[in-house]
Coordinates of C-alpha atoms in Angstrom, one line a residue:
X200 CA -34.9 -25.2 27.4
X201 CA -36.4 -23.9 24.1
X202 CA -39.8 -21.9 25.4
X203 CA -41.8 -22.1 22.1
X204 CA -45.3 -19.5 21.1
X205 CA -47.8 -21.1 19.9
X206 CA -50.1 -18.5 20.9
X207 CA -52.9 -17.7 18.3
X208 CA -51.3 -15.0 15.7
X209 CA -48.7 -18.4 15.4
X210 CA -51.1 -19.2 12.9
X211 CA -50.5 -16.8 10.3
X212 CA -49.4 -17.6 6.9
X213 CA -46.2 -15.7 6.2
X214 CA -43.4 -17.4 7.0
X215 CA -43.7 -18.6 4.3
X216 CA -46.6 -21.0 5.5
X217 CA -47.8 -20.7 9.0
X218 CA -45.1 -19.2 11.6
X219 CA -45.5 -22.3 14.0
X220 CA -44.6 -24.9 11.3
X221 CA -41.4 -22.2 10.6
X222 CA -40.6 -22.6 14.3
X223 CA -40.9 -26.2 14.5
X224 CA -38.5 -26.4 11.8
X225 CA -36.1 -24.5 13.9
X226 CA -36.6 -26.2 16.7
X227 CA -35.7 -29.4 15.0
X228 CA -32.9 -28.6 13.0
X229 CA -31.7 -27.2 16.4
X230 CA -31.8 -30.7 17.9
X231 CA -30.7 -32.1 15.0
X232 CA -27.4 -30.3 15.5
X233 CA -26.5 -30.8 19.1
X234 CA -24.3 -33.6 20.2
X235 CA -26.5 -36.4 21.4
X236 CA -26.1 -36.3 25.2
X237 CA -26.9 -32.3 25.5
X238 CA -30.0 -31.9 27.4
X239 CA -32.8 -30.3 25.6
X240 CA -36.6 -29.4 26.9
X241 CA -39.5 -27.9 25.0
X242 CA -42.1 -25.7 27.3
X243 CA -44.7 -24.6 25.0
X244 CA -47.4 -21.6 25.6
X245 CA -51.1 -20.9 23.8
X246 CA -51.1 -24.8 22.2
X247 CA -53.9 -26.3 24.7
X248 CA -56.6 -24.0 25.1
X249 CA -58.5 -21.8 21.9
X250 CA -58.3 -18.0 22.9
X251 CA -62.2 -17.9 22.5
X252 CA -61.9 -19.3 26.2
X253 CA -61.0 -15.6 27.4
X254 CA -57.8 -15.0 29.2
X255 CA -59.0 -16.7 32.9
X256 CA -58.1 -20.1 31.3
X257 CA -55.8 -18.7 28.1
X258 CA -53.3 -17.2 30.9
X259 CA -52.8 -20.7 32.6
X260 CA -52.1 -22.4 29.2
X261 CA -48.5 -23.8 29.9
X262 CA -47.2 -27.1 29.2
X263 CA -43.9 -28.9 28.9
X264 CA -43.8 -30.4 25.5
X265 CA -40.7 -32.3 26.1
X266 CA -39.1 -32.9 29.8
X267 CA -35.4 -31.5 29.7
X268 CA -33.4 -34.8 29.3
X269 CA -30.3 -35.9 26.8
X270 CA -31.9 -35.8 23.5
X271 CA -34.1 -38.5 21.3
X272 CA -34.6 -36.6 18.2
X273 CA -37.0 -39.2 17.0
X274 CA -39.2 -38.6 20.0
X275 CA -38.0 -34.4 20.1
X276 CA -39.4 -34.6 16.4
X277 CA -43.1 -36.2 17.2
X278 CA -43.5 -34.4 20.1
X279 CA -43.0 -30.4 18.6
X280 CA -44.8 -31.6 15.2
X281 CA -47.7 -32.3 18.0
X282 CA -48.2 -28.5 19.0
X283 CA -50.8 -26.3 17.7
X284 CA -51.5 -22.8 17.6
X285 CA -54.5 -21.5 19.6
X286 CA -54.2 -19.4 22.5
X287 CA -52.8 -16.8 24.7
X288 CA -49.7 -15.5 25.4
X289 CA -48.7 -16.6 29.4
X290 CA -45.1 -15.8 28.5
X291 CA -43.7 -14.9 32.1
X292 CA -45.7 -17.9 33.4
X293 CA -43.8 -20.4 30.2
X294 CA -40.5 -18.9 31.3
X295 CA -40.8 -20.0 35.0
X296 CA -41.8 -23.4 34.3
X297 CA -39.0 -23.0 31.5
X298 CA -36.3 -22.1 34.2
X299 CA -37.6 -25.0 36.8
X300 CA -35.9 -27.8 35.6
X301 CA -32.6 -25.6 35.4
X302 CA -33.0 -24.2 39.1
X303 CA -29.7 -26.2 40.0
X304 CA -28.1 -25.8 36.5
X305 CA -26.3 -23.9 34.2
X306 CA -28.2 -23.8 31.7
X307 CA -29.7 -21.2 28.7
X308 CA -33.4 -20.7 27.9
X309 CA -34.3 -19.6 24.1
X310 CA -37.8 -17.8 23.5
X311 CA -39.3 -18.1 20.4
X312 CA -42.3 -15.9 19.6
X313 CA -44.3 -13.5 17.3
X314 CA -45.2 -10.8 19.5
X315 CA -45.7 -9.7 23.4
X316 CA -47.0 -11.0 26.3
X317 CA -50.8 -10.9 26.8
X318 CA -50.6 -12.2 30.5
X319 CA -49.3 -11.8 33.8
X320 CA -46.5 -12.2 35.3
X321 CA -44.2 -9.0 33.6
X322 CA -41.8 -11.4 31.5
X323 CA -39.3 -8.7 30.9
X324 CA -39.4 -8.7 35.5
X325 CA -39.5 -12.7 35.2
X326 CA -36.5 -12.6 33.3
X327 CA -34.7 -10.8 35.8
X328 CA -35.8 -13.0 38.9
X329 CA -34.8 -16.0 36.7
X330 CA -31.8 -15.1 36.3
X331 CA -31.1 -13.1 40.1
X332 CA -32.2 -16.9 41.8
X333 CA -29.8 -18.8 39.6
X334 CA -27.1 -16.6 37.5
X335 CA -26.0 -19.7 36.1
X336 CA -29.1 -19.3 33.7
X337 CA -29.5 -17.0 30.0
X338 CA -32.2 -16.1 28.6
X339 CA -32.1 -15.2 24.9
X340 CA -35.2 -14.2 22.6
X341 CA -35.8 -14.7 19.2
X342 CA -38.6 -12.3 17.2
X343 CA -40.1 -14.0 14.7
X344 CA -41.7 -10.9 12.3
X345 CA -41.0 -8.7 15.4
X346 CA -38.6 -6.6 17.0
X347 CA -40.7 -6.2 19.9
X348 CA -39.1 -3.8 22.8
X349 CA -40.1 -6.4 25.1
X350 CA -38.7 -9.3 23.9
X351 CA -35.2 -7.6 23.6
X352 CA -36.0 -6.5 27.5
X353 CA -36.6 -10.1 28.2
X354 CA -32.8 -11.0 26.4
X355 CA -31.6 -8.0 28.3
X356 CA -32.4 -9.0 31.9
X357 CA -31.5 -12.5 31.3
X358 CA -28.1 -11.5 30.0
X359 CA -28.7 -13.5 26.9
X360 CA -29.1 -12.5 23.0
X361 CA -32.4 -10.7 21.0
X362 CA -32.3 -11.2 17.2
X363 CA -35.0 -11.5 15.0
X364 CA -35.7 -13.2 11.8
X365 CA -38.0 -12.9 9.2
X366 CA -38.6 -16.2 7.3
X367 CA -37.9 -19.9 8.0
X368 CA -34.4 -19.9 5.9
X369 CA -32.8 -16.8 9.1
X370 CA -35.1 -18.7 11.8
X371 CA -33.2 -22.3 11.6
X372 CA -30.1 -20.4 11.7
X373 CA -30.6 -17.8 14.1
X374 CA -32.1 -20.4 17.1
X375 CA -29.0 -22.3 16.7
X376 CA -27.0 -19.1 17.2
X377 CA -28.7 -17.9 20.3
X378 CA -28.3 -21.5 21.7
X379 CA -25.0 -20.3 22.9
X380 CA -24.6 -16.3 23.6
X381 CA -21.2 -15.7 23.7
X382 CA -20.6 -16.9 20.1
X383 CA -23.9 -15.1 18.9
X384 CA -22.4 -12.2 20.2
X385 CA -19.6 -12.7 18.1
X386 CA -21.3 -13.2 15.0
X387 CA -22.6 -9.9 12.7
X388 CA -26.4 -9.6 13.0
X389 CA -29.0 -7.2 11.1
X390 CA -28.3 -4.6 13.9
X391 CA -24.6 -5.1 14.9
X392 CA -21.6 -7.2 16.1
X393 CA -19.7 -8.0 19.0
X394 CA -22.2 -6.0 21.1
X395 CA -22.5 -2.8 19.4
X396 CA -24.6 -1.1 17.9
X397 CA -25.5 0.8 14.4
X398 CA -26.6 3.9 15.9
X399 CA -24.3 3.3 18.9
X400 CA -23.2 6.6 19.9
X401 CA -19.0 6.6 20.1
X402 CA -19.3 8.2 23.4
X403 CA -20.9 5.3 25.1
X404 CA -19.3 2.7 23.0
X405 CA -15.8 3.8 24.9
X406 CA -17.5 3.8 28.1
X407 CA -19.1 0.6 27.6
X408 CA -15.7 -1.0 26.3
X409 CA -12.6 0.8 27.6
X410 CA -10.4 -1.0 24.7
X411 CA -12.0 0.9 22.3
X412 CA -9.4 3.2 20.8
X413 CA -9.6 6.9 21.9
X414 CA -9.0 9.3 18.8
X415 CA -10.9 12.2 17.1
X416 CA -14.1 14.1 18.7
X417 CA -16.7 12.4 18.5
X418 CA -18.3 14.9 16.4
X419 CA -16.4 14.4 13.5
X420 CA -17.1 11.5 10.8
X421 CA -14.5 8.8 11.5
X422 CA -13.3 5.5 11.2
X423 CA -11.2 3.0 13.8
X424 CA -10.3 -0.1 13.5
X425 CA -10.5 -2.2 16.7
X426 CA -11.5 -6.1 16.7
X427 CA -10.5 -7.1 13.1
X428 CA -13.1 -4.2 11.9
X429 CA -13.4 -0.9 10.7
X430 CA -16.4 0.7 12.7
X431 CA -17.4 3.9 10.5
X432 CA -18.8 6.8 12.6
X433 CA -20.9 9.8 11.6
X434 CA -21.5 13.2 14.0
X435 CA -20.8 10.4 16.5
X436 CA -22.8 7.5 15.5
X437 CA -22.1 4.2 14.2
X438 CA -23.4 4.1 11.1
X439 CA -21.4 1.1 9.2
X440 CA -19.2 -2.1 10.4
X441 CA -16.9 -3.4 7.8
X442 CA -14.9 -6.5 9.3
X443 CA -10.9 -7.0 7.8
X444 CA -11.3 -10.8 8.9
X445 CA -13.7 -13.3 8.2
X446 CA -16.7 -13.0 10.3
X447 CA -19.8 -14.5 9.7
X448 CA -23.0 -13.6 9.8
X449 CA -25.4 -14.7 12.5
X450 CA -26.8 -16.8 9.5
X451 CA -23.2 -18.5 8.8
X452 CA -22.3 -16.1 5.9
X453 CA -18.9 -15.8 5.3
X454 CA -17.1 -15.1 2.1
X455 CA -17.1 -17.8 0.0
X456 CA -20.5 -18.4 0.5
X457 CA -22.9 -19.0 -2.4
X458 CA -25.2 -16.2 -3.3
X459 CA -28.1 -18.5 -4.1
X460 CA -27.4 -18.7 0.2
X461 CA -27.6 -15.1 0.5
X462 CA -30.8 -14.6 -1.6
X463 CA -32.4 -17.4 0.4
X464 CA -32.1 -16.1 3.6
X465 CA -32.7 -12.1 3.0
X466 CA -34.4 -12.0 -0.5
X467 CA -34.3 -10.2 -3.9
X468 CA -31.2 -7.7 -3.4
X469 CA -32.6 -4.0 -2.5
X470 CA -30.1 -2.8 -4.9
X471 CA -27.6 -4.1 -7.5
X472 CA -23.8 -2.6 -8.8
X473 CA -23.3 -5.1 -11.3
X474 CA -20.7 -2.8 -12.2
X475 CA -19.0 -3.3 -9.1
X476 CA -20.1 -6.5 -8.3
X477 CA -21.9 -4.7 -4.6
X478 CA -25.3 -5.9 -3.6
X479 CA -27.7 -4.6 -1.3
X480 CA -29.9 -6.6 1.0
X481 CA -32.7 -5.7 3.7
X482 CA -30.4 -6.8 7.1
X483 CA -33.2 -5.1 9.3
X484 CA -35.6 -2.3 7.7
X485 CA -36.6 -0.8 11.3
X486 CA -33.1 0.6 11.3
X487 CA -32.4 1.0 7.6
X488 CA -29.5 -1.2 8.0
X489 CA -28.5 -3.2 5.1
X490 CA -25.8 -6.3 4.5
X491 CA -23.6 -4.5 1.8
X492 CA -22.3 -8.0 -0.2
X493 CA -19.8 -8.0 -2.6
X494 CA -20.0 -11.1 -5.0
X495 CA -17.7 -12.5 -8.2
X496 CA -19.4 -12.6 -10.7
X497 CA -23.8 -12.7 -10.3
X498 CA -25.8 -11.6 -7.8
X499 CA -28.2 -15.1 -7.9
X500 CA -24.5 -17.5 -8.9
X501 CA -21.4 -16.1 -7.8
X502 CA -19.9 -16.7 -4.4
X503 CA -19.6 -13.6 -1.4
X504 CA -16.4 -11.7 -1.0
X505 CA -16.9 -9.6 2.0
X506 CA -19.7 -8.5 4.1
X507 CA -20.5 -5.1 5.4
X508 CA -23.3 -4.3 7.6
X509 CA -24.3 -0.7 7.4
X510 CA -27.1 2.2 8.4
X511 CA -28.0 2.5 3.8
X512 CA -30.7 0.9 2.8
X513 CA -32.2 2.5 0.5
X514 CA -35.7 3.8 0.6
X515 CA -38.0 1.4 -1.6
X516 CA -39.7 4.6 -2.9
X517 CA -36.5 6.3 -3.9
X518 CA -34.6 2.9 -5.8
X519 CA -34.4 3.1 -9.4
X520 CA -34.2 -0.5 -10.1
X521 CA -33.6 0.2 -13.2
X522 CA -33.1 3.6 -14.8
X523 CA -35.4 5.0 -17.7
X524 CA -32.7 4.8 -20.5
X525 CA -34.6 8.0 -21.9
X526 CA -34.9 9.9 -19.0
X527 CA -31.3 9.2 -18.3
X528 CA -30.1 10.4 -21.3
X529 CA -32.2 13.7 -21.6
X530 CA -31.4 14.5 -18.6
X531 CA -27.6 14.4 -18.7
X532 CA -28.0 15.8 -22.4
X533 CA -29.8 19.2 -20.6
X534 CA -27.2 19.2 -17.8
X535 CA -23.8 18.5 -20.1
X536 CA -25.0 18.4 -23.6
X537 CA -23.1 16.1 -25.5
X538 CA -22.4 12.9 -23.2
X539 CA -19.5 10.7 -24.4
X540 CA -19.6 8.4 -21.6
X541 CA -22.4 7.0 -19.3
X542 CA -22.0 4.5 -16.0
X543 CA -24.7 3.4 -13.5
X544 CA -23.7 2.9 -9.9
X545 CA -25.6 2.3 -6.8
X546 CA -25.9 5.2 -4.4
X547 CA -26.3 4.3 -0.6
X548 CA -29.7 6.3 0.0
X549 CA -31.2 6.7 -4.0
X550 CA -30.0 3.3 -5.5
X551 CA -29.0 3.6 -9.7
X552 CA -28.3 6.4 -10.5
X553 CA -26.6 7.3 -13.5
X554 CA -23.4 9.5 -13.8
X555 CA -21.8 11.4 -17.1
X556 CA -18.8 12.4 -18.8
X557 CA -19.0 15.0 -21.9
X558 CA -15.7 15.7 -23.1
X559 CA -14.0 18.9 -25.2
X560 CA -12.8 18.4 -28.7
X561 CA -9.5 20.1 -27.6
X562 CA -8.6 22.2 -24.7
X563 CA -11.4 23.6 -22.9
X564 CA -14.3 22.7 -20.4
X565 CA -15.6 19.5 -19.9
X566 CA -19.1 18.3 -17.7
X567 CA -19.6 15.9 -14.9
X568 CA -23.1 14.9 -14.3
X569 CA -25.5 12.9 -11.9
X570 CA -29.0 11.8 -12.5
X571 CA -31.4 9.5 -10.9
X572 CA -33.1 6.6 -12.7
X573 CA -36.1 9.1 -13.6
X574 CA -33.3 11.6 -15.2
X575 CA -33.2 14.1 -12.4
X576 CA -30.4 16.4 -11.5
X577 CA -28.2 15.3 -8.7
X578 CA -25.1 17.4 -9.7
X579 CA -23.6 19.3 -12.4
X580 CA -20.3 20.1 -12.4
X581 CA -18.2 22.3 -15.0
X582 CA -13.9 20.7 -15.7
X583 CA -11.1 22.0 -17.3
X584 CA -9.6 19.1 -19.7
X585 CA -6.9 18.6 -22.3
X586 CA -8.8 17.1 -25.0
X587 CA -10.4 14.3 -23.7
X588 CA -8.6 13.5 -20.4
X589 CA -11.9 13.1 -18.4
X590 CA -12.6 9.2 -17.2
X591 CA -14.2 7.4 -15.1
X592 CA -11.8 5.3 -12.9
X593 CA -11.6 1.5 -12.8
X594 CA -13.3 0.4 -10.7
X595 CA -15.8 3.8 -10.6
X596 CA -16.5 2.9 -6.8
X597 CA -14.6 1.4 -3.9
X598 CA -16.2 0.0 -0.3
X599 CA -16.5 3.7 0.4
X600 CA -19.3 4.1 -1.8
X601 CA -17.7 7.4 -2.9
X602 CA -17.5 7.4 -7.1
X603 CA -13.7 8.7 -8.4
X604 CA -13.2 10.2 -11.8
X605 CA -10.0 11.4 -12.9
X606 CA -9.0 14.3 -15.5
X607 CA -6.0 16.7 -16.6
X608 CA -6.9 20.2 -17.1
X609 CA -3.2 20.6 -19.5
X610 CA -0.2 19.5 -17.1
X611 CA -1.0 17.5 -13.9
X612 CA -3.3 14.8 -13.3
X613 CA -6.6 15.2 -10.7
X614 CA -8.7 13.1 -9.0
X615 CA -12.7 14.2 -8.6
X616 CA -14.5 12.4 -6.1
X617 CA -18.4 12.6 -6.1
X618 CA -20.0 11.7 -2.2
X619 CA -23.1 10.5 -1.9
X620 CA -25.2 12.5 0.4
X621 CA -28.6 12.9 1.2
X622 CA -30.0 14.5 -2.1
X623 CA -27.2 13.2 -4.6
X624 CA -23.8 14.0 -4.2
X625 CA -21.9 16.7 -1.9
X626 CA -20.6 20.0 -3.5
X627 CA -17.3 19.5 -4.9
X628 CA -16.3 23.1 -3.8
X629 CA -15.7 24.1 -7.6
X630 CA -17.5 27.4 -9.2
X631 CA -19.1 26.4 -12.8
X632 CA -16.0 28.1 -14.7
X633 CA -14.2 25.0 -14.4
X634 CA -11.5 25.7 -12.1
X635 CA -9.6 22.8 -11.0
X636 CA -7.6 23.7 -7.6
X637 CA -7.5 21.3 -5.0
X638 CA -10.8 21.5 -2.6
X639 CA -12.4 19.1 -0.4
X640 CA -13.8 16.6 -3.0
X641 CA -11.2 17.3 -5.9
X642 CA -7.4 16.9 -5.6
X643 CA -5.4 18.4 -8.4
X644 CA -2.0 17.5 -8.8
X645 CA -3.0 13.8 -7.5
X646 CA -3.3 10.4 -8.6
X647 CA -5.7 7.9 -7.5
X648 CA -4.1 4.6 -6.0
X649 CA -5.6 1.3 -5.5
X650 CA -8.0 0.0 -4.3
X651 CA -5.9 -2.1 -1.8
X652 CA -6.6 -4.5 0.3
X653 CA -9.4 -2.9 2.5
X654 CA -11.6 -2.3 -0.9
X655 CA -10.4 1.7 -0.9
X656 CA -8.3 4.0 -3.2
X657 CA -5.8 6.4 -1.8
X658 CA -5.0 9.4 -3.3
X659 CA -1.4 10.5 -3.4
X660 CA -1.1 14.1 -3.7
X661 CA 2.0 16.2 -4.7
X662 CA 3.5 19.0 -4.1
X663 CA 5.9 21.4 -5.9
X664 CA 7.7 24.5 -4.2
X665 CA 8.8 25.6 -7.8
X666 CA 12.0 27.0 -6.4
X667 CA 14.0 28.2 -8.2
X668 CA 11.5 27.3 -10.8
X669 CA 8.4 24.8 -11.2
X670 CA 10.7 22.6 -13.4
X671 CA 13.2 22.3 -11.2
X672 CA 11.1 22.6 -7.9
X673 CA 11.3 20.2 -5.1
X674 CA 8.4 17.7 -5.5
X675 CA 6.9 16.6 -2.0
X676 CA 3.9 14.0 -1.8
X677 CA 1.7 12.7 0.7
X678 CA -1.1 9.7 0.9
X679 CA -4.5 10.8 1.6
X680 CA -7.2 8.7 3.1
X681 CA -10.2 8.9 3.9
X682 CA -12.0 9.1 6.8
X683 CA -15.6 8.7 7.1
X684 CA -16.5 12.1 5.4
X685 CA -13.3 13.8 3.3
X686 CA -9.8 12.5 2.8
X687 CA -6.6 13.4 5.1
X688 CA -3.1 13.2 5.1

């Protein structure tokens, strides 16, 4: 049974066009799709009596659009594209006329609306007698502009799905998912997959799902695989989900998909890499949770190669769409003088910035530096180099976000690596003199590996016990990976 708002606000024009023509849409591509002898009913609320009638009348303003019966889409078609937009919102009262016809059935209920009840009974309660008089029964919800608290209660106590959507394109897509909860479930959505989360803490994660692996204190930044996905935790909170296999989104996303797809169903990107092919794009802005897309070649043409859903969108007032070229360049000209080399990358909570390589004439100190689009310091950072060994690596960035230049101060190769944080990038644990021992962020002695398969570089850093001598030392070695916020061995 498909429960359908056509309450008053159902009229607005943003959809784009009004909301109700968006969820008739859905409705109809969602009977469209089901084999023809699945039973499917329409209860509709607010589309009988004008809300200038005052809530005495407004509140009893329930009707069954379509009787729960095998499907006639020709008939299923005229009768939705019959409903109007008018009234009140008797929500509990549309869900127990919704759940009649399935009192002696298995059977799922799917609420479409715009906002919250403005009538008696409590639906979030309803929900849950629903579902104690015939377990057999789901009830799932579907937002439409909303993320209302009570329509994910109402999904809650009817053991069933809440997702929202925010245009026709995510609404046809998402009603069809919800149709069936287990596979929703199973599908990555704007706020998680597979039942978690972003924001999850890891504590209750393991208590909700014992075969979630134990490992490091929660405390720490972290990553573990478990379910064909990397699930990326920071001071115990799940902050990004990067699948290894090919899951789809709850819109049918999957890699290989075209990008025109992508755009059409969550917009302009937030944020563009074209240098590493990484979009960003608004998965839901409540959260700041964004669908990280990597693409082959455009961001409007190419096709999706992998899908991350991650706590980074950035903040619209902090995105350089598109850097000031002479703000840029005076400001990496005051930090590092004479800048041989410039790239722009996206950073997770800034988007383009710009980052800088000046390099000696011969041996002596060479200059990192990090601007935002308006040609603001992010980071300064003093090398010693041999000549000019001071690059950027290829590809700058891996699925870390993390941006890897590599040097030679005069005998061994090192790896800098430049972490996004909250202002810029994190310390690399260097003084200005242009030291170049090993710290936290910088590995001397090292080279950068990759990326592999999983989108990341490893660094491989050596060893030498320069017995009897440093030429004739023993050389030891070790791969370093990282882990949510530094890299281990």
């Amino acid at each position: 049974m498909i429960v359908l708002d056509a309450s008053e606000s159902m009229n607005t024009d943003d959809a784009p066009g009004p909301r109700l023509d968006a969820a008739k849409q859905a409705v109809q591509a969602l009977v469209a799709s089901v084999p023809p002898e699945t039973e499917v009913g329409v209860t509709a609320f607010g589309s009988t009596v004008p809300s200038t009638k005052g809530p005495t009348v407004g509140c009893t303003d329930v009707v069954t659009v379509a009787q729960l019966a095998p499907v006639d889409r020709q008939q299923m078609s005229t009768m939705v594209g019959g409903v109007r937009a008018q009234g009140w919102s008797p929500v509990g009262s549309a869900l127990l006329a919704a759940a009649e016809p399935l009192k002696d059935k298995r059977g799922s209920i799917i609420l479409v609306s715009d906002g919250e009840a403005t009538c008696q009974p409590d639906p979030c309660a309803t929900a849950a007698q629903i579902r104690e008089q015939n377990p057999e029964i789901t009830i799932s919800a579907v937002g439409f502009k909303t993320a209302s608290e009570q329509l994910k209660c109402i999904a809650d106590a009817g053991n069933g799905e809440f997702v929202t959507a925010d245009n026709t394109a995510q609404l046809i897509p998402r009603l069809k998912a919800v149709q069936e909860p287990n596979s929703a479930a199973s599908a990555l959505t704007p706020d998680g997959l597979y039942g978690l989360s972003l924001g999850d803490s890891l504590d209750d994660i393991r208590a909700a799902n014992p075969s979630f692996p134990s490992g490091p204190d929660p405390g720490e930044s972290v990553v573990i695989e478990w379910r064909d996905c990397r699930w990326h935790f920071a001071d115990g909170e799940l902050i990004k989900i990067e699948p290894t296999a090919a899951v789809a989104t709850i819109d049918g996303v999957v890699p290989g998909a075209p990008m025109s797809r992508v755009v059409e169903l969550y917009g302009e990107p937030v944020s563009v890499d074209t240098a590493q092919h990484r979009a960003y794009f608004v998965a839901d802005r409540s959260i700041q949770s964004a669908f990280m897309v990597t693409y082959d070649s455009d961001p409007a043409a190419g096709t999706v190669q992998s899908i991350v859903l991650c706590k980074c969108l950035p903040e619209p007032s902090s995105i350089s769409a598109s850097p000031d070229p002479a703000a840029v360049q005076t400001g990496l000209s005051a930090l590092c003088g004479n800048v041989a080399e410039q790239r722009t990358v996206t950073h997770p909570k800034l988007g383009q910035v710009v980052v800088g390589l000046a390099r000696p004439s011969g041996m002596g100190t060479g200059c990192i530096a990090a601007v935002d689009g308006d040609g603001a310091e992010l980071l300064v950072q003093k090398v010693g180099v041999y000549k000019d060994a001071l690059d950027f690596a290829d590809p700058i960035t891996d699925s870390t976000n993390n941006v890897f230049i590599t040097y030679n101060p005069g005998r061994y190769n090192g790896v800098v690596v430049l972490v996004p944080d909250e202002d810029g990038f994190a310390d690399i644990g260097w003084d200005q003199s242009g030291e170049y021992q090993s710290t936290t962020n910088a590995f001397y002695y090292a080279e950068l590996e990759g990326p592999g398969s999983d989108g990341r570089y490893t660094i491989t850093q050596y060893g030498n016990d320069c017995e009897p001598s440093c030429a004739d030392g023993a050389i030891s070695e070790k791969t370093l990976r990282w882990n949510g916020s530094q890299y281990i061995g």
